[in-house]
mmCIF file of C-alpha atoms in Angstrom:
data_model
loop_
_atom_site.group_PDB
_atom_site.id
_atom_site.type_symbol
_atom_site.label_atom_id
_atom_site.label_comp_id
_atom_site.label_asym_id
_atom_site.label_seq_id
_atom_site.Cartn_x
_atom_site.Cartn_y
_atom_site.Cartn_z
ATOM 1 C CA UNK L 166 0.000 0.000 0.000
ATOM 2 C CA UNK L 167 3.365 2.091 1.088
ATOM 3 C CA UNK L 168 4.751 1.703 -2.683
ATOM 4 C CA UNK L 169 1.713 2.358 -4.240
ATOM 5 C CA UNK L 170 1.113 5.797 -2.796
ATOM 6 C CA UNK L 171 5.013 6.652 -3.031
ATOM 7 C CA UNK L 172 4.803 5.739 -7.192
ATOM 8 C CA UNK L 173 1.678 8.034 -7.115
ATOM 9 C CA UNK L 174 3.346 10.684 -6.074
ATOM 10 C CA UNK L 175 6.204 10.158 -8.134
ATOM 11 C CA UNK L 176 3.830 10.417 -10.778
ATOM 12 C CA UNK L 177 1.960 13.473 -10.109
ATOM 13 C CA UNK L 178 5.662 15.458 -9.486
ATOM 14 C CA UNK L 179 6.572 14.275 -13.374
ATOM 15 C CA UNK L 180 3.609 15.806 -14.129
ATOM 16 C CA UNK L 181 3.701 18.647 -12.479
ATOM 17 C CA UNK L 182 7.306 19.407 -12.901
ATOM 18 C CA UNK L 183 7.475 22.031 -15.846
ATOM 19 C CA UNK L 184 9.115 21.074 -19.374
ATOM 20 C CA UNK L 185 12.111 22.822 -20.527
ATOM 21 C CA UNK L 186 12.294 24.496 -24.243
ATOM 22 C CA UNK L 187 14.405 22.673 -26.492
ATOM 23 C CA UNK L 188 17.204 24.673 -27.433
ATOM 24 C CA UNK L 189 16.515 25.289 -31.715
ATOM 25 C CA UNK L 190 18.485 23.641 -33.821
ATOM 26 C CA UNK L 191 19.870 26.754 -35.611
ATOM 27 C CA UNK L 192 20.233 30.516 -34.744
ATOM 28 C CA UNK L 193 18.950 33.486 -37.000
ATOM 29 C CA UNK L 194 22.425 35.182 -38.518
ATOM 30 C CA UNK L 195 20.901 38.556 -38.569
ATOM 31 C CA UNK L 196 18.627 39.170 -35.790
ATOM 32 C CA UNK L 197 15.695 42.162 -36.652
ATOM 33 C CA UNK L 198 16.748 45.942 -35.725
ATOM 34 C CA UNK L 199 14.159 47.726 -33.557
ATOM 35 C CA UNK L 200 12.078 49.880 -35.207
ATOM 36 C CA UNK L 201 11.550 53.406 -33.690
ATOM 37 C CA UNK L 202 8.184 54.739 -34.069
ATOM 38 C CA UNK L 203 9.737 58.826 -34.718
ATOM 39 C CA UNK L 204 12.351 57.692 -36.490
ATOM 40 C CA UNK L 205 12.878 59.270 -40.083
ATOM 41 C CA UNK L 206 12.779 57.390 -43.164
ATOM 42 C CA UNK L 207 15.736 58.568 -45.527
ATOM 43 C CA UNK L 208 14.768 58.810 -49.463
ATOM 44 C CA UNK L 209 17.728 57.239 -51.201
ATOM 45 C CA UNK L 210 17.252 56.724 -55.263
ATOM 46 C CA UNK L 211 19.782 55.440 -58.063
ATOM 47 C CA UNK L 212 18.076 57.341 -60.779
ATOM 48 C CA UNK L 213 20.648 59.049 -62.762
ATOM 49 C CA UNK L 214 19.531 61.404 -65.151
ATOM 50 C CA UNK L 215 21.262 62.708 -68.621
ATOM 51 C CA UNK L 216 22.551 65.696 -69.205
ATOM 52 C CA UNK L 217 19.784 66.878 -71.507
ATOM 53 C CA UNK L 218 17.180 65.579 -69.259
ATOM 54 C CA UNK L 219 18.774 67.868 -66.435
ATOM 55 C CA UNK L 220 18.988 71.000 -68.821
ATOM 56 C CA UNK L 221 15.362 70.386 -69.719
ATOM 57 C CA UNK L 222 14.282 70.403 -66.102
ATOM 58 C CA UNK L 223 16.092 73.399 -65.242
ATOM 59 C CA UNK L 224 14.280 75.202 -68.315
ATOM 60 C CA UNK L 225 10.650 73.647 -67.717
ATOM 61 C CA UNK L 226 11.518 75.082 -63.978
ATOM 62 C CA UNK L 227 12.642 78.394 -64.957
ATOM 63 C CA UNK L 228 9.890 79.030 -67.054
ATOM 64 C CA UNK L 229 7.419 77.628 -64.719
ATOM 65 C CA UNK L 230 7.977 80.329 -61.645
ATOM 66 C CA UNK L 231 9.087 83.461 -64.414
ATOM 67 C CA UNK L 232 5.572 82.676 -66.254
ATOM 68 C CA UNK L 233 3.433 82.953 -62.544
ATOM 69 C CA UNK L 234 2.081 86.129 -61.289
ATOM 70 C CA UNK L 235 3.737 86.987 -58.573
ATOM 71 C CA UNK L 236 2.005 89.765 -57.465
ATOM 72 C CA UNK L 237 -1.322 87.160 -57.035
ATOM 73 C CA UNK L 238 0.105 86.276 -53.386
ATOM 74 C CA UNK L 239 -2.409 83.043 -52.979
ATOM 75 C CA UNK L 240 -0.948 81.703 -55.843
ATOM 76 C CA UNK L 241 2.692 82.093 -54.264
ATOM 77 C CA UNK L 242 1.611 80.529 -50.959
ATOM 78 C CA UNK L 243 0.041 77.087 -53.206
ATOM 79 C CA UNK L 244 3.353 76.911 -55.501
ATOM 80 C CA UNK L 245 6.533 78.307 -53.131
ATOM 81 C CA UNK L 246 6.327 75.383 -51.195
ATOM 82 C CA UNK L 247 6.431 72.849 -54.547
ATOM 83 C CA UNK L 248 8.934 74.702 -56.142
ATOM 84 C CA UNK L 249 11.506 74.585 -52.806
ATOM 85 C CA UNK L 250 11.316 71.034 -53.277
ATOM 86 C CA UNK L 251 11.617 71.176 -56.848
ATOM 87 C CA UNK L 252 14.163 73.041 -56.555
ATOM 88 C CA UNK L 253 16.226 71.067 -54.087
ATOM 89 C CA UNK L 254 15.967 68.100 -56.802
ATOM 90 C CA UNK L 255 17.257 69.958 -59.110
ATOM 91 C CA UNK L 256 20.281 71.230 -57.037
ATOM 92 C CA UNK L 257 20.753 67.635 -56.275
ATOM 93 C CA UNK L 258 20.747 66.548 -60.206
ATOM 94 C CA UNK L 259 23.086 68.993 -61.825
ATOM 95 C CA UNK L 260 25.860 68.256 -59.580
ATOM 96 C CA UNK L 261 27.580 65.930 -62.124
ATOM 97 C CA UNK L 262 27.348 68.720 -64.864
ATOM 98 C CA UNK L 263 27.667 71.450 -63.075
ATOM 99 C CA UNK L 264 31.470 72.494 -64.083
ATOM 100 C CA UNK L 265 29.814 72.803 -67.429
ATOM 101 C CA UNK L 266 29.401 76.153 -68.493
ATOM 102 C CA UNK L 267 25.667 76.052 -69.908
ATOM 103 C CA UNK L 268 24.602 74.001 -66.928
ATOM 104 C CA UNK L 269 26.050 76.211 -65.007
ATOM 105 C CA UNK L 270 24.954 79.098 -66.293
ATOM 106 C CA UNK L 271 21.245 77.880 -66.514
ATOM 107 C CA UNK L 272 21.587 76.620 -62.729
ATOM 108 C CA UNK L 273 22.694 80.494 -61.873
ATOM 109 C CA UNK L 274 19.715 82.098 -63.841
ATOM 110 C CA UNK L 275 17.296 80.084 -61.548
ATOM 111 C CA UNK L 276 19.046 80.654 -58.561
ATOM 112 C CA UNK L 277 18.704 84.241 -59.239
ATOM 113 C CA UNK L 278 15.250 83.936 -60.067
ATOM 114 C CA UNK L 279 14.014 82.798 -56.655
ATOM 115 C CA UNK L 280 16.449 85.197 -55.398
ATOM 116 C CA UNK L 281 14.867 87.999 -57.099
ATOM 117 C CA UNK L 282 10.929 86.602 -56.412
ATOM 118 C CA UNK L 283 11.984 86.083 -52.750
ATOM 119 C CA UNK L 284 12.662 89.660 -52.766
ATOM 120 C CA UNK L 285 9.736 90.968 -54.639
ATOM 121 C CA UNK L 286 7.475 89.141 -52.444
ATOM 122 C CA UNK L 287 8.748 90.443 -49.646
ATOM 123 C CA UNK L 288 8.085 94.119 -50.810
ATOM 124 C CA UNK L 289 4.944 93.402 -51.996
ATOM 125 C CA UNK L 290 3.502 92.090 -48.603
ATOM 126 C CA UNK L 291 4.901 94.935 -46.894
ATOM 127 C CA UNK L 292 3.075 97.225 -49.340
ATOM 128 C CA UNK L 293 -0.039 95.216 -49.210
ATOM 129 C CA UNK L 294 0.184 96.042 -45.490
ATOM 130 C CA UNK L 295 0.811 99.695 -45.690
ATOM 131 C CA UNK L 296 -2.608 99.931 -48.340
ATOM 132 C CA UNK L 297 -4.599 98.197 -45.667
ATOM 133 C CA UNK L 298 -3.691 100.137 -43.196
ATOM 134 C CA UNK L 299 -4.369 103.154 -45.369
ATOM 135 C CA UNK L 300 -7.847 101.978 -45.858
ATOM 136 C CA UNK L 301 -8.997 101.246 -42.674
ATOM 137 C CA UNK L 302 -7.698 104.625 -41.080
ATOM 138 C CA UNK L 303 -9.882 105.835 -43.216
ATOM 139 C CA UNK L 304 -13.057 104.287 -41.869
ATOM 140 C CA UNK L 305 -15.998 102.940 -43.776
ATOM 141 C CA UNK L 306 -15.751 103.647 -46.919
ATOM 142 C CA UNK L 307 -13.385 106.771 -46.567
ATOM 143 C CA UNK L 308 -16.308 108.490 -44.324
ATOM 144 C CA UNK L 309 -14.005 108.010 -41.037
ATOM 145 C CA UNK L 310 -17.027 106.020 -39.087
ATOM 146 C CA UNK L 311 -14.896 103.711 -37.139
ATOM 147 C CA UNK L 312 -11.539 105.023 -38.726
ATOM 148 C CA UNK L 313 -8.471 102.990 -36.968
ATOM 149 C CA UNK L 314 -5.307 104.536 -35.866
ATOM 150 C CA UNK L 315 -2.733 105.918 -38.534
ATOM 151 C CA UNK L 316 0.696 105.266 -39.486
ATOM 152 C CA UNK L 317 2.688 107.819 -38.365
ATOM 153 C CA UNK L 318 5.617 107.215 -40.413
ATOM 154 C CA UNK L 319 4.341 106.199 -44.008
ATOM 155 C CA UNK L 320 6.283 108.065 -45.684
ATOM 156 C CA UNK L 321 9.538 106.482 -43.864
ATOM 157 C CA UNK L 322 8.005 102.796 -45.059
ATOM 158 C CA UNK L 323 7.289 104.168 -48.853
ATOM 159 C CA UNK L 324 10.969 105.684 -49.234
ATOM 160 C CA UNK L 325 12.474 102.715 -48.093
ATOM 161 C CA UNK L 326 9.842 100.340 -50.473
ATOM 162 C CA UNK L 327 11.190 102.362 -53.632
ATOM 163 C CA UNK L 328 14.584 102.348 -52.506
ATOM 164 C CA UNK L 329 14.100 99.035 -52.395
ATOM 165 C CA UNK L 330 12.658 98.789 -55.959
ATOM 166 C CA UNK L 331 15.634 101.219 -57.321
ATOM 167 C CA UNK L 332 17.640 98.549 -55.922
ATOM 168 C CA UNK L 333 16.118 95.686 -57.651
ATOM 169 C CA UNK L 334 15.839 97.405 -60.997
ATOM 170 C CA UNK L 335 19.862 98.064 -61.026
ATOM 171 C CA UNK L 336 20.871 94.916 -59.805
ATOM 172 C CA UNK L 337 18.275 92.472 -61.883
ATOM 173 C CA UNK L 338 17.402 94.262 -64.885
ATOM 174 C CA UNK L 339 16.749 90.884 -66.474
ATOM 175 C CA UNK L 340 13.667 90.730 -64.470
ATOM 176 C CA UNK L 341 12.168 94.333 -65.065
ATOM 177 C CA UNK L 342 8.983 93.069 -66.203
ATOM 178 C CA UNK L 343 8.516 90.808 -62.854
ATOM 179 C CA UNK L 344 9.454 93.551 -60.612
ATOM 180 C CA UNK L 345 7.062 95.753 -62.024
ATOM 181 C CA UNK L 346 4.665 93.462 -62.012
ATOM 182 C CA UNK L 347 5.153 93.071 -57.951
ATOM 183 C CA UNK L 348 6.819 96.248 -56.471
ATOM 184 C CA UNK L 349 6.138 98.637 -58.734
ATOM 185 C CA UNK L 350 2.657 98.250 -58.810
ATOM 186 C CA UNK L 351 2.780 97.775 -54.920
ATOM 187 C CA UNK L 352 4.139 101.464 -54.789
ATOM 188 C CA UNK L 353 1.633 102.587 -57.481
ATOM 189 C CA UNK L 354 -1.101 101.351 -55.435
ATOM 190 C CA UNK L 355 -0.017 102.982 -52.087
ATOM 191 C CA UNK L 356 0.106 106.042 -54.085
ATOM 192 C CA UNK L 357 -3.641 105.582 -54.220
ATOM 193 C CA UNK L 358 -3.648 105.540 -50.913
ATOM 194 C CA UNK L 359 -1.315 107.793 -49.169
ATOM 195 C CA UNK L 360 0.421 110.856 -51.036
ATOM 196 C CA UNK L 361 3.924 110.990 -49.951
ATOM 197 C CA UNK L 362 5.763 114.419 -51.409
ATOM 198 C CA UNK L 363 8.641 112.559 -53.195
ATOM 199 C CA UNK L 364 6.606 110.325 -55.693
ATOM 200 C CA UNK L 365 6.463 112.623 -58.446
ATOM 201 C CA UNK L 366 10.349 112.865 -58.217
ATOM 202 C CA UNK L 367 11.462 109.675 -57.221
ATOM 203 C CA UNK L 368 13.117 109.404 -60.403
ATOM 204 C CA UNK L 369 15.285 112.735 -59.909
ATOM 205 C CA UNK L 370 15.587 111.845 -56.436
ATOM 206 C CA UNK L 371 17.719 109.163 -56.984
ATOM 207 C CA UNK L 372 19.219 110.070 -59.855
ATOM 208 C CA UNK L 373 20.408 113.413 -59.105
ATOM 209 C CA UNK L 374 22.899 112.534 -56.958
ATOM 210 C CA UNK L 375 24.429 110.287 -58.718
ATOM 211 C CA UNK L 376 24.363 112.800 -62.029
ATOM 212 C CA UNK L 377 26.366 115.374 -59.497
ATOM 213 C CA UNK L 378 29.163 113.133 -59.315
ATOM 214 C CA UNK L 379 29.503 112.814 -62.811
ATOM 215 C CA UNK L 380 29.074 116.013 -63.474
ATOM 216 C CA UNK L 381 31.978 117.171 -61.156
ATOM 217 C CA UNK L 382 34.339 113.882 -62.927
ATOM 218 C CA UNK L 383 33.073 115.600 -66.066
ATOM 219 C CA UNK L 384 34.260 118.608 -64.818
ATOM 220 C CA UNK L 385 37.844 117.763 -63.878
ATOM 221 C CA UNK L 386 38.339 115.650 -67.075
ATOM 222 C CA UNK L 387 37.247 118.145 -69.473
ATOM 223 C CA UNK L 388 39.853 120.738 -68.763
ATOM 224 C CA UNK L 389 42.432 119.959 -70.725
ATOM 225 C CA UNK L 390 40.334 119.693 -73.861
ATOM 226 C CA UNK L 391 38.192 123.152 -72.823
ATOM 227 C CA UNK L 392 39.780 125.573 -74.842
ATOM 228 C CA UNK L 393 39.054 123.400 -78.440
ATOM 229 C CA UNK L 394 35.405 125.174 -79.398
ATOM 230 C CA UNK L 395 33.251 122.309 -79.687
ATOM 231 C CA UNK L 396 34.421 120.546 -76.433
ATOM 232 C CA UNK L 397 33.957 123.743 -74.617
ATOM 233 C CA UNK L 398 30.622 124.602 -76.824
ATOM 234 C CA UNK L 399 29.388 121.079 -75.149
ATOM 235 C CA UNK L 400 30.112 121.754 -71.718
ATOM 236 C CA UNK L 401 28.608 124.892 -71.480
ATOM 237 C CA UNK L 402 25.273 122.965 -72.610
ATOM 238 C CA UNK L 403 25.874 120.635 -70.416
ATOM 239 C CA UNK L 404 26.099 123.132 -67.669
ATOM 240 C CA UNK L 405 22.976 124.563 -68.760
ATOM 241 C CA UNK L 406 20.964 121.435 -68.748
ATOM 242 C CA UNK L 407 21.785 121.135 -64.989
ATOM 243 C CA UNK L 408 21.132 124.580 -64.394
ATOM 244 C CA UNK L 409 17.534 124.284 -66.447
ATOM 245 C CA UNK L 410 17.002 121.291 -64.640
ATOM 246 C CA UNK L 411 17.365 122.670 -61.082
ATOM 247 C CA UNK L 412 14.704 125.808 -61.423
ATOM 248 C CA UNK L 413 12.366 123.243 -63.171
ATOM 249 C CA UNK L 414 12.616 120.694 -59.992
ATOM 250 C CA UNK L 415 12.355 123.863 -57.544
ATOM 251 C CA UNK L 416 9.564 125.250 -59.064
ATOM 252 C CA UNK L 417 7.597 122.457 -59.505
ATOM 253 C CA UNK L 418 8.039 120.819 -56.212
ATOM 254 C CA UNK L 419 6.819 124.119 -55.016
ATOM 255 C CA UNK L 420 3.782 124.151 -57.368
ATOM 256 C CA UNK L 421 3.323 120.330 -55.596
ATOM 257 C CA UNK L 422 2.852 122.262 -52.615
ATOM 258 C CA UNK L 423 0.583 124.537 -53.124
ATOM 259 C CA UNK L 424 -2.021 122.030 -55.316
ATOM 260 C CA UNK L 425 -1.710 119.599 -51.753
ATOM 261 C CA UNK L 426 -2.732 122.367 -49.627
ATOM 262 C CA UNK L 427 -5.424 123.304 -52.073
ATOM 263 C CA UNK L 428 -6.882 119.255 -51.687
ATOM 264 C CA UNK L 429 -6.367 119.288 -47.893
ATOM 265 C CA UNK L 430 -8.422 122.662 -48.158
ATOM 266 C CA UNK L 431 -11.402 121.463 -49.903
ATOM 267 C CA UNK L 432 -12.062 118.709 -47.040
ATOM 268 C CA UNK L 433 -13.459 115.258 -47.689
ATOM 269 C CA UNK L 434 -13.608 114.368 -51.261
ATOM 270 C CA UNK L 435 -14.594 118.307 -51.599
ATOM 271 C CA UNK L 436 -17.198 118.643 -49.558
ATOM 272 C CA UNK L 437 -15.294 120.304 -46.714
ATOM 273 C CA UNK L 438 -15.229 118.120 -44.712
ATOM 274 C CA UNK L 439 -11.943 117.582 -42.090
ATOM 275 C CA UNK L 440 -10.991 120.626 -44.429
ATOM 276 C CA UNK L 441 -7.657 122.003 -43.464
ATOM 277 C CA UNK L 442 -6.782 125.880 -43.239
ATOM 278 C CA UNK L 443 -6.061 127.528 -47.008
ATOM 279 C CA UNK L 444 -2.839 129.615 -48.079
ATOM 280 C CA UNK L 445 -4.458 133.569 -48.237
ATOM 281 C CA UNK L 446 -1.633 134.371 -50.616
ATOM 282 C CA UNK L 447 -2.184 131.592 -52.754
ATOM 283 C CA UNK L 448 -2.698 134.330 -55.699
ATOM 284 C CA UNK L 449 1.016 135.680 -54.795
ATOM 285 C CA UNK L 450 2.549 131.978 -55.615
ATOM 286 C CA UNK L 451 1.079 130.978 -58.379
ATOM 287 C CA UNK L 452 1.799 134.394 -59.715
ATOM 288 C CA UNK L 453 5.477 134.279 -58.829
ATOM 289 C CA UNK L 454 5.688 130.676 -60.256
ATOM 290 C CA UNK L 455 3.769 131.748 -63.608
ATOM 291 C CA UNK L 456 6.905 134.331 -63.802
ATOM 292 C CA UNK L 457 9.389 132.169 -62.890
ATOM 293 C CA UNK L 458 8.175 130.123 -66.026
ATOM 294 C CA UNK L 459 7.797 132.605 -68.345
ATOM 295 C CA UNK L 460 11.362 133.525 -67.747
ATOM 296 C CA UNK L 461 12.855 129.832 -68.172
ATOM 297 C CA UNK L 462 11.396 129.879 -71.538
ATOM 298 C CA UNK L 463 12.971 133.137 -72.410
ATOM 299 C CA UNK L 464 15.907 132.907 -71.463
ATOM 300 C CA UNK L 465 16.081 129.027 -72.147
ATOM 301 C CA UNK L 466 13.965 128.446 -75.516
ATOM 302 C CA UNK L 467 15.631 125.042 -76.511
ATOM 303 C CA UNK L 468 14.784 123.625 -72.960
ATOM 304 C CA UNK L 469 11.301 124.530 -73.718
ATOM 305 C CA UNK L 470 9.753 120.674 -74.044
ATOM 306 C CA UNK L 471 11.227 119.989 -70.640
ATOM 307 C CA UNK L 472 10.267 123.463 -68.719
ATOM 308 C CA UNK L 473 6.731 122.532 -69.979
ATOM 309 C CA UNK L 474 6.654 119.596 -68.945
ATOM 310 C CA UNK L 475 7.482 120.197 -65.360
ATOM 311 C CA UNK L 476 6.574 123.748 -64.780
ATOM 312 C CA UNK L 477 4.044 124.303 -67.094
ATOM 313 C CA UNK L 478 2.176 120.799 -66.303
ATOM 314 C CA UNK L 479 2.304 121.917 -62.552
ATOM 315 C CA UNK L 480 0.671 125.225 -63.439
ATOM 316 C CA UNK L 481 -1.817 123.281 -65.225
ATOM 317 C CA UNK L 482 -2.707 121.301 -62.088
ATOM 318 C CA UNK L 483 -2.869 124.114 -59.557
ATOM 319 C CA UNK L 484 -5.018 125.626 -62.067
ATOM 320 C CA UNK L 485 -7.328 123.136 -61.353
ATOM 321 C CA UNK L 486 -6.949 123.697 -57.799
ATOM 322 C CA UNK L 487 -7.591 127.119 -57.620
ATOM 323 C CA UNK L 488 -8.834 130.374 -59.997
ATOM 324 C CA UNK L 489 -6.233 132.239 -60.807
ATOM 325 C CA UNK L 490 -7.046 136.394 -60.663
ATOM 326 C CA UNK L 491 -3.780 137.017 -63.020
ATOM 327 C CA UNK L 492 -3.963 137.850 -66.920
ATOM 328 C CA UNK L 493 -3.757 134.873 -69.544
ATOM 329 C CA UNK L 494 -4.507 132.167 -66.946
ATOM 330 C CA UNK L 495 -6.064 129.972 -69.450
ATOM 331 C CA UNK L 496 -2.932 129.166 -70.969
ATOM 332 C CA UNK L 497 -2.448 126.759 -67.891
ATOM 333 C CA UNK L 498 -5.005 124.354 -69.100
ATOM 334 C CA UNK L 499 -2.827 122.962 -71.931
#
């Protein structure tokens, strides 16, 4: 009876006794990385593209962002993003033919075009800003109901816009028609907007000072040829020409003045409203300027296309402005 229980419980500890793994018969020679969940996957290709094929990319590319408007902003915010990527490809691609002179060349006109529309959209938001502003300081449909605050400095912002698009237009004349297109009609439609003195002279304001140097290099290199008659018969008209052109720009930037304070007079769209305090001698300027012009084209008759064209076109404005009392007035229409 002993042995019988004592096998029993022989038994039941076999059973219960827990069986070992067998050990396989062969172990995996490369054993699985771990995958990280954030990990980045790496794009790795061994397409290897012609020359030709590269050269036609870079001009389907090219013609692709010079052929968009990029003064339409929503369309820059779909396709800038596309065209980065596009265009890291393509800097990728043109490495192996890059030493070549028309890859190389083509590869530097692109670069300079998103260079140049980088720059251009820049301006142009900053102008877009300046316009909206503009509008809603002037309140509900220019009435002033519910006007917002003013920028004090506009005309600090403008200056340094058109400086900016002097700058463009000297460095990238290639791409006159695109700047145009973006800052220049940025500036044209702040002029709408806000009327900042200088616009009607940005082109002399730059330029002048640039023509003074020149003029003075003129003036040292010329000496030693200034006693032959038609050197010296060209300086002298030279000299004249600046001279003409510095009583037209006086004059007229003065006539400027007057017409502004003859439209900050009237009020409101003319109806007096907001209307600012009028010049009582207004009569004595335009007078004096009338003179001034009459006397420029005496004394400078083969000028006369450019004295009418400053002096004579701002008469013909301030005209407008105001009645003048003086005789032959009516010539300042035309």
């Amino acid at each position: 009876m002993a042995s019988h229980i004592a096998r029993r419980a022989i038994t039941s500890l076999r059973l219960a006794a827990p069986r070992q793994a067998l050990a396989p018969a062969f172990a995996p020679r490369f054993a699985p990385a771990a995958v990280s969940i954030g990990a980045s996957r790496q794009y790795l290709t061994v397409v290897k593209y012609s020359r030709d094929d590269v050269m036609a990319k870079l001009d389907a590319f090219h013609a692709e962002v010079f052929a968009t408007n990029w003064a339409d902003y929503l369309n820059l915010v779909y396709n800038v993003p596309f065209w980065e990527v596009e265009y890291e490809k393509l800097s990728s691609i043109v490495q192996p033919y890059l030493h070549e002179e028309e890859v190389g060349k083509k590869f530097g006109e692109v670069q300079e075009l998103l260079d140049v529309m980088y720059q251009c959209e820049d301006i142009r938001d900053h102008l877009n800003e300046l316009a909206e502003l503009c509008t809603r300081a002037s309140g509900f449909m220019g009435t002033g109901y519910a006007a917002e605050e003013k920028v004090d400095n506009l005309d600090e912002h403008a200056k340094v816009c058109a400086e900016a698009y002097e700058a463009l237009l000297a460095k990238h004349p290639d791409f006159k028609p695109k700047i145009e297109q973006t800052v220049g009609h940025g500036l044209a439609i702040l002029r709408q907007k806000h009327k900042f003195n200088w616009a009607d002279y940005l082109n002399l304001v730059y330029n002048v000072p640039f023509w003074e140097l020149e003029y003075e290099k003129l003036s040292s290199i010329v000496q030693p040829y200034i006693h032959e008659e038609d050197v010296g018969k060209k300086f002298s008209e030279v000299q004249e020409l600046m001279d003409v052109m510095y009583q037209c720009e006086d004059v007229r930037d003065h006539l400027n003045e007057l017409a502004e304070l003859c439209t900050r007079a009237s009020g409101f769209m003319g109806t007096g409203y907001a209307a600012e305090e009028k010049v009582d001698n207004l009569d004595e300027h335009a007078k004096a300027c009338s003179e001034a012009y009459d006397a420029l084209l005496a004394k400078h008759p083969d000028f006369k296309p450019k004295i009418e064209q400053t002096v004579g076109h701002g008469l013909a404005i301030l005209r407008q402005k105001h009645k003048f009392k003086f005789g032959s007035m009516h010539r300042y229409f035309f």
